[in-house]
XYZ file of C-alpha atoms in Angstrom:
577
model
C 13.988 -10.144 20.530
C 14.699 -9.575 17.079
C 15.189 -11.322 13.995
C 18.973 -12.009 13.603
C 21.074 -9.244 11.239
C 24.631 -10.271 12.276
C 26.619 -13.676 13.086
C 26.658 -13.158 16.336
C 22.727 -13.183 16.883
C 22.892 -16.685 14.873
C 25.395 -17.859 17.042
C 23.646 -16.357 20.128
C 20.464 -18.291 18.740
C 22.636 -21.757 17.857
C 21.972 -21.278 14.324
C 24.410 -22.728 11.872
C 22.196 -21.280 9.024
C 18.916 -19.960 8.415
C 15.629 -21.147 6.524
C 15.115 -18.120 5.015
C 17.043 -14.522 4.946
C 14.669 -12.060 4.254
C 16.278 -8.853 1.992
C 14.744 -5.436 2.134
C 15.040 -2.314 0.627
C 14.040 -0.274 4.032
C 15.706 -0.488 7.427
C 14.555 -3.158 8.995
C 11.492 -2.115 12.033
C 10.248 -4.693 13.759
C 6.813 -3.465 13.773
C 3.342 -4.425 12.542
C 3.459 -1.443 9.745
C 6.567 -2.981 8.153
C 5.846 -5.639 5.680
C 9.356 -7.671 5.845
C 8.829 -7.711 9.558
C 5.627 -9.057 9.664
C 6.479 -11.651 6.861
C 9.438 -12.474 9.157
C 7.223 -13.223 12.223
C 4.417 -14.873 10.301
C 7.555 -17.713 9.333
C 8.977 -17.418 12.501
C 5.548 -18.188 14.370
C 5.125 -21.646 12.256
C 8.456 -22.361 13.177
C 10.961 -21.583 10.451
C 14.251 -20.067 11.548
C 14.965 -16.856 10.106
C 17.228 -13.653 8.889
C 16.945 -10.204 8.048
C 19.374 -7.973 6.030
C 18.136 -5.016 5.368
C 19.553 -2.498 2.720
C 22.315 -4.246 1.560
C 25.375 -2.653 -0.359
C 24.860 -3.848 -3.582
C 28.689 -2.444 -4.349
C 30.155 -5.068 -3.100
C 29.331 -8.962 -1.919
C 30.292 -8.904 1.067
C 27.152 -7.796 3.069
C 24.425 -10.350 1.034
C 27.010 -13.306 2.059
C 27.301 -12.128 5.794
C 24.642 -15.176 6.900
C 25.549 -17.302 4.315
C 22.720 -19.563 2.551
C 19.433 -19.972 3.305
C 18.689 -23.667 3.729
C 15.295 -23.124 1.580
C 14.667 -19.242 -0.346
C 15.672 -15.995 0.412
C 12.604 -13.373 -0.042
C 13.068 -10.212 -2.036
C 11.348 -7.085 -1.092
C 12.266 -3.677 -2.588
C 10.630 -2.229 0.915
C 7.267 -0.500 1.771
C 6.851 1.715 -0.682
C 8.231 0.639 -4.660
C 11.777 1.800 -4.982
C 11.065 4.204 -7.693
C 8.816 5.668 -6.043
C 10.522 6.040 -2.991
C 13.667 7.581 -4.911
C 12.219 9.898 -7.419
C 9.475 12.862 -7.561
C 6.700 12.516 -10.069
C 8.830 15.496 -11.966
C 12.014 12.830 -11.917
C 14.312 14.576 -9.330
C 16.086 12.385 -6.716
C 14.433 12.816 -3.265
C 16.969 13.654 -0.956
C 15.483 12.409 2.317
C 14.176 9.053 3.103
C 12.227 8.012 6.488
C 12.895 4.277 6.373
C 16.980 4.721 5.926
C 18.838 5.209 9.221
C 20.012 8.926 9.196
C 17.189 9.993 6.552
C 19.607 10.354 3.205
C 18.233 8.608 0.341
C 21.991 6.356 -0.145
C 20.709 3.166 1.008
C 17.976 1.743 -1.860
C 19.129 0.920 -5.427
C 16.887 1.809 -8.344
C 14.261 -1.328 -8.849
C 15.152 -2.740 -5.438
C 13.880 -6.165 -5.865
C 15.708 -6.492 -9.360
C 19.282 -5.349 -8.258
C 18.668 -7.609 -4.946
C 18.054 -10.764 -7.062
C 21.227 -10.137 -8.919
C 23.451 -9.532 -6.050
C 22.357 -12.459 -4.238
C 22.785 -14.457 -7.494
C 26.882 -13.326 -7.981
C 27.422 -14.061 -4.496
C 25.818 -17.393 -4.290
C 26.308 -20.362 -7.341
C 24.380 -22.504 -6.915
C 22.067 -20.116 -5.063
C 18.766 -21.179 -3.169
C 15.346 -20.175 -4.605
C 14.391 -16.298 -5.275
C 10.902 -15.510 -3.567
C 9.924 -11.995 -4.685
C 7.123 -10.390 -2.517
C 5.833 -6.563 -1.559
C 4.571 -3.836 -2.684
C 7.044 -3.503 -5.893
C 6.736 -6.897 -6.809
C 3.122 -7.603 -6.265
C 2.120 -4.353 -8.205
C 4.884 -5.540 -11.305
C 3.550 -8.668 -11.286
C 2.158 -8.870 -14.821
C 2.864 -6.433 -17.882
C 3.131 -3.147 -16.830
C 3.711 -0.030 -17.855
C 6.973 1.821 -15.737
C 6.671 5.687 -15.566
C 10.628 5.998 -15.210
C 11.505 4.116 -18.243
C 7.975 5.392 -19.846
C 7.998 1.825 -21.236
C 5.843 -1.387 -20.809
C 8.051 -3.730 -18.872
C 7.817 -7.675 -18.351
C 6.840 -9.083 -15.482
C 9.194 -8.516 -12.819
C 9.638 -12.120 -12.144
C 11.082 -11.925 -15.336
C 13.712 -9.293 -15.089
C 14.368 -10.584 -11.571
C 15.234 -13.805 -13.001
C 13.190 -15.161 -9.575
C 11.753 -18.702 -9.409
C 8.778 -16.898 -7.571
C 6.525 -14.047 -6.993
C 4.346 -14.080 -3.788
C 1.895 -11.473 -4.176
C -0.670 -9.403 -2.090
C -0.050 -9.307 1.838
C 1.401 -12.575 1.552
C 1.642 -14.352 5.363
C -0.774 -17.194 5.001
C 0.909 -17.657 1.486
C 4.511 -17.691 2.306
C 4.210 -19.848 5.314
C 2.376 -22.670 3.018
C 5.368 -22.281 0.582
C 7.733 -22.895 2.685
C 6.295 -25.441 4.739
C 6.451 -27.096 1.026
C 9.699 -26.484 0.159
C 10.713 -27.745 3.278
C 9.252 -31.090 2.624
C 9.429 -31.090 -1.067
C 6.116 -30.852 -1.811
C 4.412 -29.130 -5.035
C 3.681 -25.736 -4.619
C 2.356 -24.490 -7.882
C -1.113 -24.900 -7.028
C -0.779 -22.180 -4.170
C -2.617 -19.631 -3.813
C -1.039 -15.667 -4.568
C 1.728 -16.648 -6.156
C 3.061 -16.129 -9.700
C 6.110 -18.430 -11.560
C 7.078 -19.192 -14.996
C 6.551 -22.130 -16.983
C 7.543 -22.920 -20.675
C 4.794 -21.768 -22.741
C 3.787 -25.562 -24.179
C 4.229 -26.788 -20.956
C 1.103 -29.521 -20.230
C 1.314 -28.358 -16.673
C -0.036 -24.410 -17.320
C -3.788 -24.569 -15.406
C -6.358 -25.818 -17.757
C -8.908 -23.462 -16.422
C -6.334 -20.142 -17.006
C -7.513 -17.208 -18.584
C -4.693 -16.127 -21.518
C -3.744 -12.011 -20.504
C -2.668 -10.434 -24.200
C 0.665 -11.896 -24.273
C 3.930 -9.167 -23.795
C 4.940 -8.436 -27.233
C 1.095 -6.928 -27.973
C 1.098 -5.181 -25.163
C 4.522 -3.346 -25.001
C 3.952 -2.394 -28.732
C 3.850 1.588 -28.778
C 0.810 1.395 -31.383
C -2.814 1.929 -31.126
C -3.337 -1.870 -30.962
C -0.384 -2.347 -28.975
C -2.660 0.098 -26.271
C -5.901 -1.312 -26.767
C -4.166 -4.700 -26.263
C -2.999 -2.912 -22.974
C -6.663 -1.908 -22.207
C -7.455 -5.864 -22.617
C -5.210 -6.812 -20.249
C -5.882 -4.638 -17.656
C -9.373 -4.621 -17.682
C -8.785 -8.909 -17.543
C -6.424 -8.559 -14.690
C -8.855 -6.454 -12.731
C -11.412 -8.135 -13.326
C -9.420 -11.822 -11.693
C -8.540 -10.034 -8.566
C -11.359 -11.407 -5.845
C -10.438 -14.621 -4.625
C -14.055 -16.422 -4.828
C -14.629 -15.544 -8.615
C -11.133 -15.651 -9.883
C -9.260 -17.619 -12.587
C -5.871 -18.227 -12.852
C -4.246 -16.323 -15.118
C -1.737 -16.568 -18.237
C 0.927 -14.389 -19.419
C 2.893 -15.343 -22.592
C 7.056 -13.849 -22.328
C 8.655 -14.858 -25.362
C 8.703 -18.477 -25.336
C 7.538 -18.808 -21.433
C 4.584 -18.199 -19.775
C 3.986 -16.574 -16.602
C 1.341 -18.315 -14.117
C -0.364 -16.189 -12.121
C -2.854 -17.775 -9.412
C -5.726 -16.769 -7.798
C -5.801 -13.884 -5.017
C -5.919 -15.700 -1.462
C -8.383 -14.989 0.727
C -7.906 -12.185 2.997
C -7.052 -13.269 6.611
C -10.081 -13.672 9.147
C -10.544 -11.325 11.948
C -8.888 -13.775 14.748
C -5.739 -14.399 11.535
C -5.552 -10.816 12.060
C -5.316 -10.248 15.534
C -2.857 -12.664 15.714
C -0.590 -11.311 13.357
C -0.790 -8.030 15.693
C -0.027 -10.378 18.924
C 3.466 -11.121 17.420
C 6.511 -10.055 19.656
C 7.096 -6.828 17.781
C 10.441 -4.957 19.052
C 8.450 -1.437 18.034
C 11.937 -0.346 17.353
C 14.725 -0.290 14.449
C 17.250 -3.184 14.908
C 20.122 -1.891 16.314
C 22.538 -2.774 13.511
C 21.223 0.553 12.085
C 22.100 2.746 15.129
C 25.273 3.589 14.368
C 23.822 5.830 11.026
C 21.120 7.545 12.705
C 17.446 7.107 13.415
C 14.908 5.933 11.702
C 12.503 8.817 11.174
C 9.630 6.196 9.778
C 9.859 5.288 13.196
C 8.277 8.236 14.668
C 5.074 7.940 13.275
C 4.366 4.206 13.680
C 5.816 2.973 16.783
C 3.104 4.012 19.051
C 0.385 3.630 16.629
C -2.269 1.321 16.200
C -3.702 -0.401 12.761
C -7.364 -1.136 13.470
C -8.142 -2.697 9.530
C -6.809 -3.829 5.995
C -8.200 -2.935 2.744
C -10.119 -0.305 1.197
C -13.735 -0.654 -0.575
C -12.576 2.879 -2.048
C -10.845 1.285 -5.009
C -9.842 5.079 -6.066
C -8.351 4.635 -9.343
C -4.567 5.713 -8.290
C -4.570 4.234 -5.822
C -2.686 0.958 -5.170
C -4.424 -0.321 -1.690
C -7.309 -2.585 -2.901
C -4.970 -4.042 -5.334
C -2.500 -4.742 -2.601
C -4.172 -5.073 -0.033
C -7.904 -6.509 -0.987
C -11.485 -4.739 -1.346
C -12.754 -6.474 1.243
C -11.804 -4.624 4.492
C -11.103 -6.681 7.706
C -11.475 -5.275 11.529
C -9.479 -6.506 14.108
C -11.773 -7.383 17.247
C -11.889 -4.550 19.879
C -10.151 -6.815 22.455
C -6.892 -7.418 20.335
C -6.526 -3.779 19.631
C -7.052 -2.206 23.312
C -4.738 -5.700 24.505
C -1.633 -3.984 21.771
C -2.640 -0.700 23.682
C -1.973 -1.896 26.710
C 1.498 -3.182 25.663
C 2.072 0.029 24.172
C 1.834 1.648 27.228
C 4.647 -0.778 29.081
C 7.109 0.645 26.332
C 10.098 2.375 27.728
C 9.503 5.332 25.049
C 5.921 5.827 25.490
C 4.774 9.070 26.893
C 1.187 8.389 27.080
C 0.188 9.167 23.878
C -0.952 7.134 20.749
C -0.151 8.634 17.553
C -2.828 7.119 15.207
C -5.880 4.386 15.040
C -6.423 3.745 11.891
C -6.082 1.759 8.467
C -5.682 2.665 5.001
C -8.552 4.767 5.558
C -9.388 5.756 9.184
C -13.052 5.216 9.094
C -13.698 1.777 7.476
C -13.080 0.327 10.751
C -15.700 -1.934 12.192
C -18.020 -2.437 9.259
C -18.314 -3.953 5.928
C -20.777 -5.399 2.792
C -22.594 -7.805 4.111
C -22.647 -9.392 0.755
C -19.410 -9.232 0.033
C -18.535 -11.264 3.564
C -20.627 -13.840 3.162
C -21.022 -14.668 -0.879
C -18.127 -12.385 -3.243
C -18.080 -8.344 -3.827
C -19.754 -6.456 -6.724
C -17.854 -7.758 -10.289
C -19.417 -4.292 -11.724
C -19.953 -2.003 -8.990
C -18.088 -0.501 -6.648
C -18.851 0.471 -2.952
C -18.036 4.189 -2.574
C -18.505 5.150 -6.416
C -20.224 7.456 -8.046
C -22.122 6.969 -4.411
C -22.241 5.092 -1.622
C -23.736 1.527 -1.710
C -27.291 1.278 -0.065
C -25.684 -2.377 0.915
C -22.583 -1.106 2.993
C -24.799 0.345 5.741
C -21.415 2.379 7.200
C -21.867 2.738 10.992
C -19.063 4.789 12.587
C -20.343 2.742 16.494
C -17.214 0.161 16.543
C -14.745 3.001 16.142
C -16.291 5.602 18.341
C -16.786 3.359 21.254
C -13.058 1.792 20.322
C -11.785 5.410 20.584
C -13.364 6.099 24.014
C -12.263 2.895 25.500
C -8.664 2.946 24.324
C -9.140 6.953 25.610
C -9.623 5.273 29.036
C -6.889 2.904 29.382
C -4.465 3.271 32.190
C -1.602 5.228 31.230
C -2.701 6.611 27.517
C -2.726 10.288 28.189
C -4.211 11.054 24.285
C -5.353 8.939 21.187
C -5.201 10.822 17.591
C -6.681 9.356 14.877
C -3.633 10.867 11.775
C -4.876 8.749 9.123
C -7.217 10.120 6.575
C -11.080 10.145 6.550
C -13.893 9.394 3.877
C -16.539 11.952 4.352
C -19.036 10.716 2.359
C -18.778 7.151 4.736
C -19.870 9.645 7.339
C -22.531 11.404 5.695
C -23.985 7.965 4.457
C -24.369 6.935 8.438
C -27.651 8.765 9.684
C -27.195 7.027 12.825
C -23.615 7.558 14.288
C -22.200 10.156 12.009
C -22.653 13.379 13.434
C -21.417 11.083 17.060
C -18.437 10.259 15.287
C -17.525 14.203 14.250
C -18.036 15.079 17.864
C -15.886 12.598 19.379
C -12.850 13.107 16.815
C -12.772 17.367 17.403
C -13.375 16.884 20.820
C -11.078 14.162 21.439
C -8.834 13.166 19.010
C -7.735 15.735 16.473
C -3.739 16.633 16.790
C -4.264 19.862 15.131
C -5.387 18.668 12.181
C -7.296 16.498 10.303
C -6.465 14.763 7.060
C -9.190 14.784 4.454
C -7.926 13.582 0.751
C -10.762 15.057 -2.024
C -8.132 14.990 -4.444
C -10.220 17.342 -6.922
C -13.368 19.013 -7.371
C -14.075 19.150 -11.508
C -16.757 16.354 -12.014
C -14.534 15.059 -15.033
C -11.503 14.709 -13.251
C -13.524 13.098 -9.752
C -14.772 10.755 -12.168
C -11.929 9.808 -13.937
C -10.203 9.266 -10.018
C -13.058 7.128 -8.446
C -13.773 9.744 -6.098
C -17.313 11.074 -4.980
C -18.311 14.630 -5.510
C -17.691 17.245 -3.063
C -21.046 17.455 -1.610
C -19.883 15.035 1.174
C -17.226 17.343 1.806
C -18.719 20.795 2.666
C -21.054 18.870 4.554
C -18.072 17.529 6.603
C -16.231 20.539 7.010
C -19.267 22.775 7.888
C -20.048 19.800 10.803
C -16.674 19.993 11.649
C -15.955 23.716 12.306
C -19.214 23.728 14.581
C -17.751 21.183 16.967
C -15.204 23.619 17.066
C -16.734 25.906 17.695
C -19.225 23.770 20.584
C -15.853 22.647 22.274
C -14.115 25.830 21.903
C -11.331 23.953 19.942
C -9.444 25.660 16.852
C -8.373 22.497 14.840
C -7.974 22.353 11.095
C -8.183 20.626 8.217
C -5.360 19.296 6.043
C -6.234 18.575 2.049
C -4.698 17.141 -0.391
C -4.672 17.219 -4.008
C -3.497 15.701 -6.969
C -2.392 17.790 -10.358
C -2.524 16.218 -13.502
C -3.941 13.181 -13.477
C -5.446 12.190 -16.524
C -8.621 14.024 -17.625
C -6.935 17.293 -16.076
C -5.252 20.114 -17.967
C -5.057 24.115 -16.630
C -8.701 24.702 -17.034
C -9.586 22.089 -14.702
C -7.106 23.265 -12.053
C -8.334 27.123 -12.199
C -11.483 25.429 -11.468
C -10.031 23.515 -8.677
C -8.777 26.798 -7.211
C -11.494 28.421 -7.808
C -13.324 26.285 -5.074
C -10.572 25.737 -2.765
C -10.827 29.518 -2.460
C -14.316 29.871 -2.420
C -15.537 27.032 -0.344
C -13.103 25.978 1.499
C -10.882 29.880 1.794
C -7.465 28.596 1.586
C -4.636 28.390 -0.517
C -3.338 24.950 0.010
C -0.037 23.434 -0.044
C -0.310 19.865 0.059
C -0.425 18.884 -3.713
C 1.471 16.277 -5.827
C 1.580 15.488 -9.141
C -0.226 12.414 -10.140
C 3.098 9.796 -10.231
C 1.694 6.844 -12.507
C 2.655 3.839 -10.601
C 1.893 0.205 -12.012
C -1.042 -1.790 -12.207
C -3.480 1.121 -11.189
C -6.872 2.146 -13.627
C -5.036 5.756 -13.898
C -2.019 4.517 -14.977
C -3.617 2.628 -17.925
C -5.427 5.872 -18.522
C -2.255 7.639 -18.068
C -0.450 5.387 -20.840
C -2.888 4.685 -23.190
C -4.717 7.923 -23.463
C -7.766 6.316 -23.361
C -10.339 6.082 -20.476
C -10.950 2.792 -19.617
C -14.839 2.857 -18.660
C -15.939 4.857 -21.362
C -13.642 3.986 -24.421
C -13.231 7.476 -25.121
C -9.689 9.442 -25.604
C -8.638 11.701 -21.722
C -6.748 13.911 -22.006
C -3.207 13.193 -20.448
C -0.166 15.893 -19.760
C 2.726 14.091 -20.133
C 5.580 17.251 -20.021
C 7.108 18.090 -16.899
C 6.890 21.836 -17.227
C 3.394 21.294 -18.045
C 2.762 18.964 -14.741
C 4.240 21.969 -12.947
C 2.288 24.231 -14.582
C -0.880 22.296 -12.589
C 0.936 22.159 -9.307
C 1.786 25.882 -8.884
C -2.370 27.034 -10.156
C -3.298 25.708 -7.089
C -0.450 26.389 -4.516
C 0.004 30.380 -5.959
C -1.363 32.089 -2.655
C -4.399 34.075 -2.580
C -5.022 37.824 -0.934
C -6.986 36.945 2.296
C -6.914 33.166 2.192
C -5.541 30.776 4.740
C -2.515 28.578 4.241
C -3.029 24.489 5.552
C 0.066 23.089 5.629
């Protein structure tokens, strides 16, 4: 069953109240892809009774007081993607459509989700039980950061939330210790991925805390005011990996935000638990009566083999959410989900996806960095790929033929995207792993994401040269070719991010159309979003590894400019879509 929307489920369940009423900014899916969902389960499996309302009308109080109080916190999360993000273009424009709002019109999410939640919950409740802030918007606002939409350096969201805390990174193993201590009133400031405020002389602050340039240096629009930025960035990253971190120290006026060490990422066996949860696969159906869920599509019938990503591009916001270190399920717990899957009423035999954040990290990792602590100054993937990572595509191919085999799956895709150079790094199984995704397991296309091809601007990204790439592709079209298949390839690319102006876009073009002979149409503009090494570059003008000035286009018109160089179609070339 569910988590409980309505009175009636509570009274169904013999609940006078709640321990905890989860908010979100997205419709609530009670899937394994859905953060609030799975944070919802992890409480629910340690025994904690609790609530879900999902997109609330923040017009009126009547919807955040439908459950009442939680006896100990309500949790906060602006929804799976940060609300600005989900609402607005990288050009500003409102997005019309939305995939995790029933009906798929963008009416449902406020602006700054988690900060308009807090203060609804707060008018309808006085005295009102602790705020717990969590997800993707918070954990990415947690310290100083600079906002795109404001094109200002904000507080800490825990700040302008006015929340008592700030749960941070995928959060289950942390939010279940919190509230088993609120529960029995015991301290919980020495936990793990979490951030809270004290007062700044307070003889409590950690005595072992790193001090981050304090908020006043770093939201100065000055040259010091972004070096100070610089500082605190570079500090921040550099306090991210849970066996070498301190904790951290943010001064706000006369406060001081606390910000603990990363926890450790859940084991393998943590992880395949989390995925043998009671998961619904399905919206709730409070949200029938506005339509479907069109997020739902794409993830019901899908399956997440791994978290993290040792790619650590530097837009990206997946290592800092999610970890560097990435963790497989075991084989067993993944074909056991499949095997549910295929007991669904909905399914028709096919699964949509086996993947991760990328599709191909599966089943290996650093041996270093799983039994001692990952690189401080290296980085897996970049400029090359680690002689220690040893990437062997085995795990996945012989996942992918075994899950192929299971009684009632009729097709398994892999729709998440691919590193190339992973598979050119693996002598052993790479050209095996090709073959058994165009012969097997393409749905038309393929996703591959080299974002660029100028040297400067791949450098200033994290991302490898594109070497890897025409290797890939040329591999690729002959197992078309051997199986008599004609499947593409789908690439995307991002337009000005910083270190790229027109010249470096005609050049982008320029092999697009000569190496790869189409004129694609999957391109974004480069959307700064916090607490990302590109975003620093983006705001400070200043490249963070070298110390030397990027060059950064900051006008619209100009962004544009960038987008339509590359999408303008070509005499004779292809269009991916």
């Amino acid at each position: 069953m569910f988590l409980p929307c309505t009175t009636a489920e509570l009274q169904h369940l013999g609940w006078d109240a709640p321990d905890i009423i989860l908010v979100t900014g997205d419709a609530y899916i009670d899937s394994p892809f859905c953060g609030i969902a799975v944070i919802g389960r992890a409480l629910a499996a340690d025994g904690f009774r609790v609530a879900v309302i999902a997109q609330p009308d923040t017009a009126s109080l009547d919807d955040i007081r439908r459950l009442g109080q939680p006896r100990l916190f309500w949790g906060v999360s602006g929804g799976c993607v940060d609300s600005m993000v989900a609402n607005y273009t990288a050009t500003g424009k409102k997005r019309q459509r939305d995939d995790f709002t029933p009906g798929g019109v963008n009416d449902a999410r406020p602006d700054r989700a988690v900060i308009a939640y807090c203060n609804l919950i707060r008018r309808a409740f006085r005295p009102c039980r602790p705020l717990v802030i969590g997800g993707i918007e918070a954990s990415l606002r947690r310290i100083a950061h600079y906002d795109y939409w404001s094109d200002s350096v904000r507080r800490p969201i825990l700040f302008d939330a006015k929340a008592d805390i700030l749960v941070y990174g995928m959060g289950e193993r942390t939010v279940t210790a919190l509230a088993r201590a609120l529960r029995d009133e015991r301290e919980w400031r020495g936990l793990r991925g979490i951030c809270y405020a004290q007062p700044a002389t307070d003889d409590m602050l950690p005595p072992d805390a790193l001090s981050l340039p304090d908020y006043t240096a770093v939201a100065s629009a000055t040259p010091d005011g972004r070096a100070a930025f610089l500082d605190m960035h570079r500090l921040f990253a550099a306090n991210q990996e849970p066996h070498t971190a301190h904790p951290l120290l943010q001064r706000i006026d006369t406060r001081c935000l606390v910000h603990t060490p990363p926890d450790k990422p859940l084991s393998s066996a943590e992880l395949d638990a989390v995925h043998a949860w009671p998961f619904m696969l399905d919206a709730h159906p409070i949200h029938a009566p506005k339509g479907k869920v069109r997020a739902l599509e794409t993830i019901r019938f899908s399956l997440a083999t791994h978290r993290g990503c040792y790619g650590e591009c530097n837009f990206c916001s997946i290592a800092v959410h999610q970890g560097r270190q990435v963790v497989s399920r075991s084989e067993r717990s993944i074909l056991e989900e499949a095997r549910r899957l295929t007991h669904h009423p909905a399914f028709t035999g096919i699964i949509q996806d086996v993947g991760g954040p990328t599709a191909n990290m599966y089943g290996f990792e650093c041996a270093r960095k799983m039994n001692q602590v990952a690189c401080a100054s290296k980085r897996c993937l970049f400029p090359v790929c680690c002689p220690a990572l040893k990437p062997d595509h085995s795990a996945q191919v012989a996942l992918l033929k075994r899950l192929s085999h299971l009684p009632g799956v009729r097709k398994v895709f892999v729709a998440s995207g691919i590193r190339p150079d992973l598979i050119a790094a693996d002598t052993r199984h790479g050209a095996a792993y090709i073959d058994e995704l165009v012969a097997h397991h393409v749905s038309g296309q393929l996703k591959l994401a080299p974002e660029h091809a100028d040297p400067g601007v791949l450098r200033a990204m994290g991302k490898p040269g594109h070497e890897a790439l025409l290797d890939f592709v040329k591999h690729f079209h002959a197992a078309n070719a051997r199986h008599r298949l004609k499947q593409f390839l789908t690439y995307y690319f991002i337009a000005a991010h910083p270190g790229c102006c027109e010249t470096e876009m005609r050049a982008l073009k320029h092999f697009v159309t000569q190496h790869l002979r189409l004129s694609p149409e999957q391109v974004q503009i480069f959307t700064p979003t916090p607490s990302t090494w590109s975003t620093a570059m983006y705001y400070t003008g200043i490249d963070p590894f070298t110390g030397r000035p990027i060059n950064v286009t900051r006008g619209l018109r100009a962004k544009q400019a960038q987008k339509e160089i590359l999408v303008s179609p070509l005499r004779g070339a292809s269009t991916v879509h």
